[in-house]
Amino acid sequence: MCDFSFEVQAAGTIVALSTPPGRSGIGVIRISGERALDFTRSLVRDPDFSPEPNRVTLKPIFDPDTLEVVDRAVVTFFKSPHSYTGDDVVELSCHGSPPLLLNILDVLLNLGARTADPGEFTMRAVANGRLNLTQAEAVRDLIEAQTHAAVRQAARQLGGELSKRLQPIKDVLLEIIVPLESSLEFVEDDLPEDIARNIEDNLFALSARIDEMADSFRRGRLLKDGLRVALVGRPNVGKSSLFNGLLSSDRAIVTEIPGTTRDTISEVINIEGIPVLIIDTAGVRPSPDKIEQLGIERTRRAIADADLIVAVLDGSLPLINEDEEIVREASSNHCVVALNKSDLESFCSNNAQRIDDNLPLVSVSAKTGKGLDALCAEIIKPFTAGYLDESSFVITNARHYDLLRRTSEALRAAQGLIQENVSEELILANLYEALRFLGEITGETTPEDILSQIFSTFCIGK
Amino acid sequence: MRTSFDEDFDVIVIGAGHAGCEAASACARMGCQTALVTISLDTIGQMSCNPAVGGIAKGHLVREIDALGGIMGRVIDRTGIQFRLLNRSRGPAVQAPRAQADRALYRTEMRHVLEFTRNLHLRQGVVTDFVIENGQVTGIQLQDTRRLRANAVVLAAGTFLNGLIHTGRSTYTAGRAGEPASIELADSLKRLGFPVGRLKTGTPPRLDGRTIDWDVFESQPADERPVPFSFLTETIEQPQVTCHIGYTNESVHKTIRDNLQESPLYSGQIKGIGPRYCPSIEDKVVKFPEKTRHQLFLEPEGYETYEVYLNGFSTSLPFELQQELVHKIPGLDQTKIIRPGYAIEYDFIDPRELTPFLQTTRVRGLFFAGQINGTTGYEEAACQGLLAGINAALYVQGREGFTLRREESYIGVLIDDLITQGVDEPYRMFTSRAENRLNLRYDTSDARLSPYGRNLGLLADSEWERFSSRRDRISKLRTALLATRFKRSSWEHAELSRLIEKDLGDSISLASLSQYPTVNPSILFDFLPASIKSYTTFSDLETTVGDLLYHGYIRTQQQNNERIRNQAEVLIPANLNFRDISGLSHEMVERLERVRPQNFGQACRISGITPGALSTLLFFLKTSKN
Ligand SMILES: Cc1cc2nc3c(=O)[nH]c(=O)nc-3n(C[C@H](O)[C@H](O)[C@H](O)COP(=O)(O)OP(=O)(O)OC[C@H]3O[C@@H](n4cnc5c(N)ncnc54)[C@H](O)[C@@H]3O)c2cc1C
Ligand SMILES: Nc1nc2c(ncn2[C@@H]2O[C@H](COP(=O)(O)OP(=O)(O)OP(=O)(O)O)[C@@H](O)[C@H]2O)c(=O)[nH]1
Ligand SMILES: [Mg+2]
C-alpha cells in the first residue's frame, strides 16, 4: 500500500529550499506547519503581518542579529487546508544567492523550524488528505522527471488525471454490479424484470477501454525512464565523434588511433522530449591488449542492456566481415545503421550494399553534423510509432499498469461466466475483484457505497 | 445510597429481547449464575415488528448463532408457520432460509427454553441504574428499590432507551407499542458519558384477517420441503400457512403525497435516522415517484389469531389516514386496522465505544448488545447477544475474550463493522458486507463455527456428536463424488447426457457432473449409487456440491486474504499515542483514538479515514517496530 518511504519524524513546522540548490534567478523557501506565519512575521519584523491567502506581498527580510534588510522577498501565504500540504504554508521567493538563502534558512531554524526531510511536504499532503496515493506517486515522478514531456505527464497525474479517467470506468462497473447485487440480496423485493440487461456488452466495452489504457504504459515508461542507446562499431569508424556530435560537446576523446575509447561513457540527450542515454563504446576488434579486451567486454554488456543499437560504419571504406558481423549482432535488437564520414570524397553509400535492406540506414558526418537530425529521428522511431501524441494520456507507473491488467482479466473472467450461465454470486466475485484493483488506484469502494447506490436506484424494503 | 444487595449473580442480562435471551442462555450454559431482568416476563422474545426470522444474510446469521450453540434457530424451527429457502435458483452462498413465525408461540417457546435452562433466573423489573465501583460494574438498581449484584452486566434494552412513538402529530414515550420507555436508564448512560445518538424505525398496521378479501391476492405458499434453521432440527413438523402478495396503487400514492405534512417523517417532527432498506410507505412514494405500485405482503401473525401483518406498509401517518389508505387497496376495502402502524425514535450508543468483545471501554464488566448498538433486526440483535453473553461469562471466569474473524463469519463482519465504523443509520446485515461471501454459506456455518461452540461449552455431547457425524459424512461424500465415474456404457451416462444436452465424454465423475449449472443437487441425488445414498442425506449432498463449486474461488480468496491479513495483522500497540505520529491531522488522530484499532486492518475500516493517513500509519508501524 505504501511502497515509497517517507521519513517519519515528530510533527512541527518544517522548512526547506524548494528550488534546486545553486545560483539561480530566484530561490523559493517553503515553510509548512502551524507556526509558518509566526516565523514569517519575525522574519519581516512585522508582528501584525496578516497576508491575504493566495496573494503575493513584497516584504523586506531582516537579519535578526544585525537588523539589516538582507533581501526583499515575494511572500505568498496559503491558508490551511487550501495549501499543498494542507497545513498553513508560506512561500518566500528570494533572490537566488546561495549564501543569502542559507542565511534565511538559518534564521528560520533558530526561530524553531525544522528542516524538512525529503518528501516530507508530500507526506503531509497525503496525510492531510490533500493528495491521494496516485497523486503522491506522481509527485515522486515529478521530482524525478528528467524532461519536459515527463514533467507534463507527471503534472497531469498530479491533477488526479488517472483517478479522473478511471472514475467513469468505475462508475460503469458499479452500474453493472448494482443490479446484479440487488437481485441477489433483495429477492423478495419487487425489482424490475430486465434488471441485468446488456451486462455482457458493457463488460466487453469496459475491458477494452482498460486494455487501451494499460497499453499506453509502454509509451509512458518511455517518457519517464527514457531510452538507452549504444553506439557500436569497429575502431576508428567515428563512434566517439558521433557521440560528441549528438551531445554538441567534446565529451569523448577522438583520435585517428584505432582503439582510442577504452571504457564506455554515457550522457543523456533529449530527443523530442524523450530522455535518451547515449553510450559510446570501445571499438570491437580482436585485440591482445588487456585493457582493450576489458573495454570490449563492456561494449558487449552495453549492447545487451540497450533499447536500441546504432551500428556505426565507416562509409569511406569498403565494409569488411567484422562490420557485417557487428550489424548482424546488433539487428537482434532495435537497430539503426549509421554510415559515417559522408563528408569524405571516398564516401560511397554503395559500401553498405551488403547490409540488410530492412534495417534503417542513415548517412551522417560526425565532422559536419550532417544527417544527425535524421539519425535522432530514426533512434526514437521504433518506440514512438503511433504513440507520440502528447495530448493522449499514458500510464507511467508499473504498479498502475499491473492493476489495470488485472482489472481487465477479472472482467474477462466475469464475461466468461456469464456465457456459461453461472449464478450471479460467482460473476460478482470477479466484478468485485476488478473493483478492488481499480480501487487501489482511485480509492476504495466500500460495501456501503454499493448499498447506497442500490437504495438510490431501486425501491427496496419489504 | 444502599450498599447491600438483594440477590447475588455472576452475570446480569438486562432485557429479554432477542439479544438478551441469547446472552442469558449462553452465560447460564457456560456455568454462570445468570439473572435475566426484563420489564415484563410476558414479552420475553417478543418480535416488535415483523413476525419473521431469517432472509438473505439474516438467515445466515441465525445459522451461525445455531452453529455456535445459540437458541434462536431452535425456537423458530418449532414455531415457524411458513418456511422458505430464498434464492433457491442461485448458488448456495446466497441462499438462506426465512420463516414466518407465530408471534405468540415464539414468545412462549423462548420463555420455555429459558425457564428450562440451568443457572438461568428470570426476574421481572425495570432497571434504572448501574452500580459501579472503581470503574467496574458491580450490579444494577431496579425501579422498585431492589438491587442485584453481579460482576458483569449485559445491557440489551433494544428500542426502549428514551423511546418515543409517533403516529401523525401525536407522540408519547414508549419502548414499543404497549410497553414503557426506559428513561432513567437512558439518563444514567448519559451520565456515565456514553456518546448517545438517535435512530428511528417504524412498523406497519396490523389488519383484521376476517375482513380481507383473500381471493384478490396472489398467494405465496411455503416450500414443500421446509429447510430448518437449526442443525439439530431433523424436519419441520408443524403445518405451513400461505402468505399473500398485493400492491398499492396511484390512488394510495396520491393520498399520501397530499397528506405528507401529516407525516412526522416529513413534518420535521422525527429527528432520528431510519433504515433505508426498510423505508416507510411515505418514503417509498416520495423517493420513487415513477413507481406506480409498491409490493405488499399479507402475513398471518399465527395459527390462533386472525391478525395479519401488512408487510411493506410501514407508516407513521395518523390513524384515520392509515385506515383510509388501507381501504384504497383492492381486497382491503372493508378491512379494519387492529393496531395502527407507528414510528419510534430511540437512543443508541455509538458502538465505537466497544471492544471486539462488546465490552464498553468506559465501564469494566459492562457489555452492550443488540439494537442499542445501532443495529436493527432480531437476528442482528441475537448474534450480538450471544457474543456478549459468551464474553461476559469469560470475563467473570477470568478467561480470555472470544471474537470471530470477518473471513469466517457474518457475526465477525457485523461486530467488526460496528466497532470500527460506527453507524449512521440502523445497521442491517447484507451478504455484500462480507468480503468472503462465497465462504460464508448458510450450510457451512456448522463447519465454520461449531468447533468454537464446543470449546466454549455451548454444544452438548449429543449435539457435538451430530456435528462430527455430519462433518465425517461430508468428507466421505466428497471423496466418493470425486471417485465415482459414469462410463459411456452406463445408463446413467446416457440419461444424464440427454438431460443436460451435452456430450459427457467417455466417463465423467459425479464431482464434475455437479459443476454443470443445469445439474442441481436434486438431479444428482437421484443418480447417486445406492452405496453412497446409504450413508448420506440430501443436505449433505448440497453442502458437498457447494464446497466443490466454490473450491477454486475460495482458494484464490484465501490467498488474497493471506496477503491482506499479513498487512492487516500488523498490530497497533495498545499504548500507542496517535498524536506522536507526525503527519496525521487532528481529525485523523481523533478518529483513530475513538476506535482505538487493534491492528492495521481495523484501522483501514474506520470510516472517514484517508488513504494518506493509513499509509502514514502503516509506515510508522512498520518502521517503529525495529
Ligand atoms: C416499531 C418497531 C419497528 C421495527 N421495525 C423493524 C424492521 O422493520 N426491521 C427490523 O429488522 N427490525 C425492526 N425492528 C427492530 C427489532 O424489533 C429489533 O431489532 C430487535 O427486537 C432488537 O432486539 P433487542 O434484543 O436488541 O431489543 P428488543 O427486542 O427491543 O428487546 C429489548 C428488551 O429490553 C427490555 N428492557 C428495556 N429497557 C429495560 C429496562 N430498563 N429494564 C429491564 N428491561 C428492559 C424490554 O422489555 C425488552 O424485552 C423494529 C422495532 C420496533 C419497535
Ligand atoms: N572526415 C571525417 N572524419 C571523421 C568523421 N568521424 C570521425 N572521423 C575521424 O575518424 C577518426 C576516429 O574517430 P573516433 O571518433 O575516435 O573513432 P572511434 O570509432 O571512436 O574509434 P575507437 O574509439 O578507436 O573505437 C578520427 O581521426 C576522426 O577525426 C567524419 O564524419 N568525417
Ligand atoms: Mg572512440
PDB file of N, CA and C in Angstrom, chain A residues 280-351:
ATOM      1  N   ASP A 280      28.778   5.673 -25.576  1.00  0.00           N
ATOM      2  CA  ASP A 280      29.897   5.466 -26.502  1.00  0.00           C
ATOM      3  C   ASP A 280      30.671   4.256 -26.002  1.00  0.00           C
ATOM      4  N   THR A 281      31.078   3.423 -26.958  1.00  0.00           N
ATOM      5  CA  THR A 281      31.720   2.174 -26.534  1.00  0.00           C
ATOM      6  C   THR A 281      33.077   2.010 -27.194  1.00  0.00           C
ATOM      7  N   ALA A 282      33.822   1.069 -26.666  1.00  0.00           N
ATOM      8  CA  ALA A 282      35.124   0.751 -27.268  1.00  0.00           C
ATOM      9  C   ALA A 282      34.896   0.009 -28.579  1.00  0.00           C
ATOM     10  N   GLY A 283      35.690   0.327 -29.600  1.00  0.00           N
ATOM     11  CA  GLY A 283      35.557  -0.341 -30.882  1.00  0.00           C
ATOM     12  C   GLY A 283      35.823  -1.836 -30.753  1.00  0.00           C
ATOM     13  N   VAL A 284      35.013  -2.604 -31.481  1.00  0.00           N
ATOM     14  CA  VAL A 284      35.118  -4.057 -31.346  1.00  0.00           C
ATOM     15  C   VAL A 284      36.114  -4.615 -32.348  1.00  0.00           C
ATOM     16  N   ARG A 285      37.113  -5.284 -31.854  1.00  0.00           N
ATOM     17  CA  ARG A 285      38.076  -5.986 -32.719  1.00  0.00           C
ATOM     18  C   ARG A 285      38.840  -6.989 -31.866  1.00  0.00           C
ATOM     19  N   PRO A 286      39.409  -8.022 -32.528  1.00  0.00           N
ATOM     20  CA  PRO A 286      40.238  -8.933 -31.753  1.00  0.00           C
ATOM     21  C   PRO A 286      41.474  -8.164 -31.312  1.00  0.00           C
ATOM     22  N   SER A 287      41.790  -8.209 -30.038  1.00  0.00           N
ATOM     23  CA  SER A 287      42.943  -7.434 -29.577  1.00  0.00           C
ATOM     24  C   SER A 287      43.641  -8.151 -28.432  1.00  0.00           C
ATOM     25  N   PRO A 288      44.966  -8.155 -28.467  1.00  0.00           N
ATOM     26  CA  PRO A 288      45.712  -8.796 -27.391  1.00  0.00           C
ATOM     27  C   PRO A 288      45.799  -7.893 -26.157  1.00  0.00           C
ATOM     28  N   ASP A 289      45.464  -6.612 -26.330  1.00  0.00           N
ATOM     29  CA  ASP A 289      45.621  -5.651 -25.236  1.00  0.00           C
ATOM     30  C   ASP A 289      44.623  -5.938 -24.129  1.00  0.00           C
ATOM     31  N   LYS A 290      45.128  -6.151 -22.899  1.00  0.00           N
ATOM     32  CA  LYS A 290      44.284  -6.500 -21.757  1.00  0.00           C
ATOM     33  C   LYS A 290      43.204  -5.434 -21.524  1.00  0.00           C
ATOM     34  N   ILE A 291      43.625  -4.150 -21.499  1.00  0.00           N
ATOM     35  CA  ILE A 291      42.673  -3.070 -21.221  1.00  0.00           C
ATOM     36  C   ILE A 291      41.629  -2.996 -22.312  1.00  0.00           C
ATOM     37  N   GLU A 292      42.066  -3.125 -23.543  1.00  0.00           N
ATOM     38  CA  GLU A 292      41.123  -3.048 -24.649  1.00  0.00           C
ATOM     39  C   GLU A 292      40.123  -4.205 -24.584  1.00  0.00           C
ATOM     40  N   GLN A 293      40.624  -5.383 -24.221  1.00  0.00           N
ATOM     41  CA  GLN A 293      39.721  -6.534 -24.079  1.00  0.00           C
ATOM     42  C   GLN A 293      38.616  -6.258 -23.053  1.00  0.00           C
ATOM     43  N   LEU A 294      39.051  -5.692 -21.945  1.00  0.00           N
ATOM     44  CA  LEU A 294      38.060  -5.375 -20.910  1.00  0.00           C
ATOM     45  C   LEU A 294      37.031  -4.371 -21.434  1.00  0.00           C
ATOM     46  N   GLY A 295      37.526  -3.367 -22.201  1.00  0.00           N
ATOM     47  CA  GLY A 295      36.627  -2.367 -22.776  1.00  0.00           C
ATOM     48  C   GLY A 295      35.621  -3.025 -23.717  1.00  0.00           C
ATOM     49  N   ILE A 296      36.108  -3.979 -24.520  1.00  0.00           N
ATOM     50  CA  ILE A 296      35.215  -4.642 -25.475  1.00  0.00           C
ATOM     51  C   ILE A 296      34.160  -5.465 -24.730  1.00  0.00           C
ATOM     52  N   GLU A 297      34.593  -6.050 -23.623  1.00  0.00           N
ATOM     53  CA  GLU A 297      33.662  -6.783 -22.781  1.00  0.00           C
ATOM     54  C   GLU A 297      32.524  -5.851 -22.338  1.00  0.00           C
ATOM     55  N   ARG A 298      32.907  -4.649 -21.941  1.00  0.00           N
ATOM     56  CA  ARG A 298      31.880  -3.670 -21.537  1.00  0.00           C
ATOM     57  C   ARG A 298      30.978  -3.298 -22.696  1.00  0.00           C
ATOM     58  N   THR A 299      31.554  -3.227 -23.867  1.00  0.00           N
ATOM     59  CA  THR A 299      30.742  -2.926 -25.042  1.00  0.00           C
ATOM     60  C   THR A 299      29.651  -3.983 -25.191  1.00  0.00           C
ATOM     61  N   ARG A 300      30.040  -5.249 -25.007  1.00  0.00           N
ATOM     62  CA  ARG A 300      29.045  -6.321 -25.160  1.00  0.00           C
ATOM     63  C   ARG A 300      27.912  -6.183 -24.136  1.00  0.00           C
ATOM     64  N   ARG A 301      28.319  -5.797 -22.945  1.00  0.00           N
ATOM     65  CA  ARG A 301      27.277  -5.610 -21.927  1.00  0.00           C
ATOM     66  C   ARG A 301      26.338  -4.461 -22.298  1.00  0.00           C
ATOM     67  N   ALA A 302      26.937  -3.383 -22.798  1.00  0.00           N
ATOM     68  CA  ALA A 302      26.125  -2.223 -23.197  1.00  0.00           C
ATOM     69  C   ALA A 302      25.153  -2.631 -24.291  1.00  0.00           C
ATOM     70  N   ILE A 303      25.630  -3.523 -25.208  1.00  0.00           N
ATOM     71  CA  ILE A 303      24.750  -3.983 -26.281  1.00  0.00           C
ATOM     72  C   ILE A 303      23.566  -4.744 -25.677  1.00  0.00           C
ATOM     73  N   ALA A 304      23.885  -5.565 -24.703  1.00  0.00           N
ATOM     74  CA  ALA A 304      22.834  -6.396 -24.114  1.00  0.00           C
ATOM     75  C   ALA A 304      21.792  -5.548 -23.389  1.00  0.00           C
ATOM     76  N   ASP A 305      22.225  -4.456 -22.748  1.00  0.00           N
ATOM     77  CA  ASP A 305      21.304  -3.638 -21.953  1.00  0.00           C
ATOM     78  C   ASP A 305      20.533  -2.607 -22.764  1.00  0.00           C
ATOM     79  N   ALA A 306      20.991  -2.353 -23.996  1.00  0.00           N
ATOM     80  CA  ALA A 306      20.441  -1.200 -24.724  1.00  0.00           C
ATOM     81  C   ALA A 306      19.037  -1.472 -25.243  1.00  0.00           C
ATOM     82  N   ASP A 307      18.247  -0.380 -25.363  1.00  0.00           N
ATOM     83  CA  ASP A 307      16.948  -0.480 -26.018  1.00  0.00           C
ATOM     84  C   ASP A 307      17.143  -0.450 -27.527  1.00  0.00           C
ATOM     85  N   LEU A 308      18.238   0.198 -27.952  1.00  0.00           N
ATOM     86  CA  LEU A 308      18.497   0.313 -29.395  1.00  0.00           C
ATOM     87  C   LEU A 308      19.997   0.444 -29.596  1.00  0.00           C
ATOM     88  N   ILE A 309      20.465  -0.087 -30.731  1.00  0.00           N
ATOM     89  CA  ILE A 309      21.895  -0.015 -31.032  1.00  0.00           C
ATOM     90  C   ILE A 309      22.101   0.746 -32.321  1.00  0.00           C
ATOM     91  N   VAL A 310      23.018   1.712 -32.282  1.00  0.00           N
ATOM     92  CA  VAL A 310      23.415   2.370 -33.513  1.00  0.00           C
ATOM     93  C   VAL A 310      24.699   1.686 -33.972  1.00  0.00           C
ATOM     94  N   ALA A 311      24.619   0.951 -35.080  1.00  0.00           N
ATOM     95  CA  ALA A 311      25.809   0.289 -35.625  1.00  0.00           C
ATOM     96  C   ALA A 311      26.510   1.298 -36.516  1.00  0.00           C
ATOM     97  N   VAL A 312      27.697   1.716 -36.100  1.00  0.00           N
ATOM     98  CA  VAL A 312      28.402   2.754 -36.851  1.00  0.00           C
ATOM     99  C   VAL A 312      29.379   2.098 -37.835  1.00  0.00           C
ATOM    100  N   LEU A 313      29.285   2.527 -39.096  1.00  0.00           N
ATOM    101  CA  LEU A 313      30.189   2.010 -40.128  1.00  0.00           C
ATOM    102  C   LEU A 313      30.932   3.190 -40.745  1.00  0.00           C
ATOM    103  N   ASP A 314      32.134   2.929 -41.204  1.00  0.00           N
ATOM    104  CA  ASP A 314      32.886   3.977 -41.897  1.00  0.00           C
ATOM    105  C   ASP A 314      32.548   3.898 -43.383  1.00  0.00           C
ATOM    106  N   GLY A 315      31.779   4.859 -43.857  1.00  0.00           N
ATOM    107  CA  GLY A 315      31.277   4.819 -45.234  1.00  0.00           C
ATOM    108  C   GLY A 315      32.325   5.192 -46.264  1.00  0.00           C
ATOM    109  N   SER A 316      33.482   5.585 -45.786  1.00  0.00           N
ATOM    110  CA  SER A 316      34.524   5.956 -46.739  1.00  0.00           C
ATOM    111  C   SER A 316      35.380   4.748 -47.115  1.00  0.00           C
ATOM    112  N   LEU A 317      35.110   3.619 -46.498  1.00  0.00           N
ATOM    113  CA  LEU A 317      35.871   2.401 -46.766  1.00  0.00           C
ATOM    114  C   LEU A 317      34.918   1.263 -47.102  1.00  0.00           C
ATOM    115  N   PRO A 318      35.394   0.297 -47.872  1.00  0.00           N
ATOM    116  CA  PRO A 318      34.542  -0.878 -48.108  1.00  0.00           C
ATOM    117  C   PRO A 318      34.324  -1.625 -46.789  1.00  0.00           C
ATOM    118  N   LEU A 319      33.157  -2.237 -46.656  1.00  0.00           N
ATOM    119  CA  LEU A 319      32.883  -2.973 -45.419  1.00  0.00           C
ATOM    120  C   LEU A 319      33.704  -4.243 -45.363  1.00  0.00           C
ATOM    121  N   ILE A 320      34.053  -4.633 -44.174  1.00  0.00           N
ATOM    122  CA  ILE A 320      34.721  -5.925 -44.033  1.00  0.00           C
ATOM    123  C   ILE A 320      33.816  -6.847 -43.208  1.00  0.00           C
ATOM    124  N   ASN A 321      34.194  -8.076 -43.108  1.00  0.00           N
ATOM    125  CA  ASN A 321      33.367  -9.068 -42.430  1.00  0.00           C
ATOM    126  C   ASN A 321      32.984  -8.654 -41.013  1.00  0.00           C
ATOM    127  N   GLU A 322      33.971  -8.058 -40.321  1.00  0.00           N
ATOM    128  CA  GLU A 322      33.677  -7.676 -38.937  1.00  0.00           C
ATOM    129  C   GLU A 322      32.548  -6.661 -38.852  1.00  0.00           C
ATOM    130  N   ASP A 323      32.493  -5.731 -39.845  1.00  0.00           N
ATOM    131  CA  ASP A 323      31.369  -4.777 -39.867  1.00  0.00           C
ATOM    132  C   ASP A 323      30.050  -5.538 -39.964  1.00  0.00           C
ATOM    133  N   GLU A 324      30.022  -6.471 -40.889  1.00  0.00           N
ATOM    134  CA  GLU A 324      28.766  -7.220 -41.073  1.00  0.00           C
ATOM    135  C   GLU A 324      28.392  -7.998 -39.831  1.00  0.00           C
ATOM    136  N   GLU A 325      29.426  -8.561 -39.225  1.00  0.00           N
ATOM    137  CA  GLU A 325      29.192  -9.322 -38.002  1.00  0.00           C
ATOM    138  C   GLU A 325      28.545  -8.435 -36.919  1.00  0.00           C
ATOM    139  N   ILE A 326      29.095  -7.225 -36.793  1.00  0.00           N
ATOM    140  CA  ILE A 326      28.563  -6.279 -35.792  1.00  0.00           C
ATOM    141  C   ILE A 326      27.112  -5.931 -36.100  1.00  0.00           C
ATOM    142  N   VAL A 327      26.842  -5.665 -37.386  1.00  0.00           N
ATOM    143  CA  VAL A 327      25.466  -5.301 -37.753  1.00  0.00           C
ATOM    144  C   VAL A 327      24.518  -6.477 -37.488  1.00  0.00           C
ATOM    145  N   ARG A 328      24.988  -7.673 -37.811  1.00  0.00           N
ATOM    146  CA  ARG A 328      24.119  -8.831 -37.600  1.00  0.00           C
ATOM    147  C   ARG A 328      23.777  -8.987 -36.120  1.00  0.00           C
ATOM    148  N   GLU A 329      24.818  -8.840 -35.312  1.00  0.00           N
ATOM    149  CA  GLU A 329      24.599  -8.968 -33.872  1.00  0.00           C
ATOM    150  C   GLU A 329      23.626  -7.896 -33.367  1.00  0.00           C
ATOM    151  N   ALA A 330      23.839  -6.666 -33.865  1.00  0.00           N
ATOM    152  CA  ALA A 330      23.005  -5.551 -33.408  1.00  0.00           C
ATOM    153  C   ALA A 330      21.556  -5.728 -33.837  1.00  0.00           C
ATOM    154  N   SER A 331      21.358  -6.363 -34.991  1.00  0.00           N
ATOM    155  CA  SER A 331      19.999  -6.395 -35.532  1.00  0.00           C
ATOM    156  C   SER A 331      19.087  -7.356 -34.770  1.00  0.00           C
ATOM    157  N   SER A 332      19.639  -8.064 -33.807  1.00  0.00           N
ATOM    158  CA  SER A 332      18.725  -8.867 -32.986  1.00  0.00           C
ATOM    159  C   SER A 332      17.964  -7.956 -32.028  1.00  0.00           C
ATOM    160  N   ASN A 333      18.446  -6.736 -31.849  1.00  0.00           N
ATOM    161  CA  ASN A 333      17.759  -5.731 -31.038  1.00  0.00           C
ATOM    162  C   ASN A 333      17.193  -4.682 -32.002  1.00  0.00           C
ATOM    163  N   HIS A 334      16.562  -3.628 -31.450  1.00  0.00           N
ATOM    164  CA  HIS A 334      16.271  -2.484 -32.312  1.00  0.00           C
ATOM    165  C   HIS A 334      17.609  -1.942 -32.779  1.00  0.00           C
ATOM    166  N   CYS A 335      17.692  -1.570 -34.048  1.00  0.00           N
ATOM    167  CA  CYS A 335      19.000  -1.218 -34.575  1.00  0.00           C
ATOM    168  C   CYS A 335      18.881  -0.167 -35.673  1.00  0.00           C
ATOM    169  N   VAL A 336      19.801   0.796 -35.691  1.00  0.00           N
ATOM    170  CA  VAL A 336      19.908   1.772 -36.773  1.00  0.00           C
ATOM    171  C   VAL A 336      21.352   1.717 -37.268  1.00  0.00           C
ATOM    172  N   VAL A 337      21.533   1.709 -38.587  1.00  0.00           N
ATOM    173  CA  VAL A 337      22.894   1.707 -39.132  1.00  0.00           C
ATOM    174  C   VAL A 337      23.263   3.143 -39.483  1.00  0.00           C
ATOM    175  N   ALA A 338      24.409   3.616 -38.937  1.00  0.00           N
ATOM    176  CA  ALA A 338      24.886   4.953 -39.281  1.00  0.00           C
ATOM    177  C   ALA A 338      26.120   4.805 -40.161  1.00  0.00           C
ATOM    178  N   LEU A 339      25.993   5.289 -41.382  1.00  0.00           N
ATOM    179  CA  LEU A 339      27.111   5.216 -42.316  1.00  0.00           C
ATOM    180  C   LEU A 339      27.846   6.551 -42.219  1.00  0.00           C
ATOM    181  N   ASN A 340      29.011   6.545 -41.550  1.00  0.00           N
ATOM    182  CA  ASN A 340      29.649   7.796 -41.135  1.00  0.00           C
ATOM    183  C   ASN A 340      30.647   8.301 -42.182  1.00  0.00           C
ATOM    184  N   LYS A 341      31.080   9.509 -41.927  1.00  0.00           N
ATOM    185  CA  LYS A 341      32.109  10.194 -42.726  1.00  0.00           C
ATOM    186  C   LYS A 341      31.599  10.524 -44.128  1.00  0.00           C
ATOM    187  N   SER A 342      30.340  10.933 -44.218  1.00  0.00           N
ATOM    188  CA  SER A 342      29.749  11.249 -45.519  1.00  0.00           C
ATOM    189  C   SER A 342      30.405  12.472 -46.148  1.00  0.00           C
ATOM    190  N   ASP A 343      31.195  13.205 -45.348  1.00  0.00           N
ATOM    191  CA  ASP A 343      31.858  14.393 -45.891  1.00  0.00           C
ATOM    192  C   ASP A 343      33.073  14.027 -46.760  1.00  0.00           C
ATOM    193  N   LEU A 344      33.580  12.831 -46.586  1.00  0.00           N
ATOM    194  CA  LEU A 344      34.783  12.434 -47.317  1.00  0.00           C
ATOM    195  C   LEU A 344      34.448  12.072 -48.768  1.00  0.00           C
ATOM    196  N   GLU A 345      35.426  12.332 -49.658  1.00  0.00           N
ATOM    197  CA  GLU A 345      35.176  12.071 -51.061  1.00  0.00           C
ATOM    198  C   GLU A 345      35.033  10.589 -51.349  1.00  0.00           C
ATOM    199  N   SER A 346      35.819   9.818 -50.600  1.00  0.00           N
ATOM    200  CA  SER A 346      35.767   8.372 -50.821  1.00  0.00           C
ATOM    201  C   SER A 346      34.476   7.749 -50.301  1.00  0.00           C
ATOM    202  N   PHE A 347      33.638   8.583 -49.653  1.00  0.00           N
ATOM    203  CA  PHE A 347      32.379   8.047 -49.112  1.00  0.00           C
ATOM    204  C   PHE A 347      31.486   7.542 -50.231  1.00  0.00           C
ATOM    205  N   CYS A 348      30.929   6.401 -50.077  1.00  0.00           N
ATOM    206  CA  CYS A 348      30.040   5.853 -51.088  1.00  0.00           C
ATOM    207  C   CYS A 348      28.983   5.002 -50.397  1.00  0.00           C
ATOM    208  N   SER A 349      27.728   5.409 -50.551  1.00  0.00           N
ATOM    209  CA  SER A 349      26.686   4.680 -49.827  1.00  0.00           C
ATOM    210  C   SER A 349      26.562   3.247 -50.335  1.00  0.00           C
ATOM    211  N   ASN A 350      27.084   2.976 -51.523  1.00  0.00           N
ATOM    212  CA  ASN A 350      27.062   1.599 -52.022  1.00  0.00           C
ATOM    213  C   ASN A 350      27.903   0.668 -51.163  1.00  0.00           C
ATOM    214  N   ASN A 351      28.785   1.285 -50.388  1.00  0.00           N
ATOM    215  CA  ASN A 351      29.587   0.461 -49.499  1.00  0.00           C
ATOM    216  C   ASN A 351      28.732  -0.370 -48.549  1.00  0.00           C
TER     217      ASN A 351
END
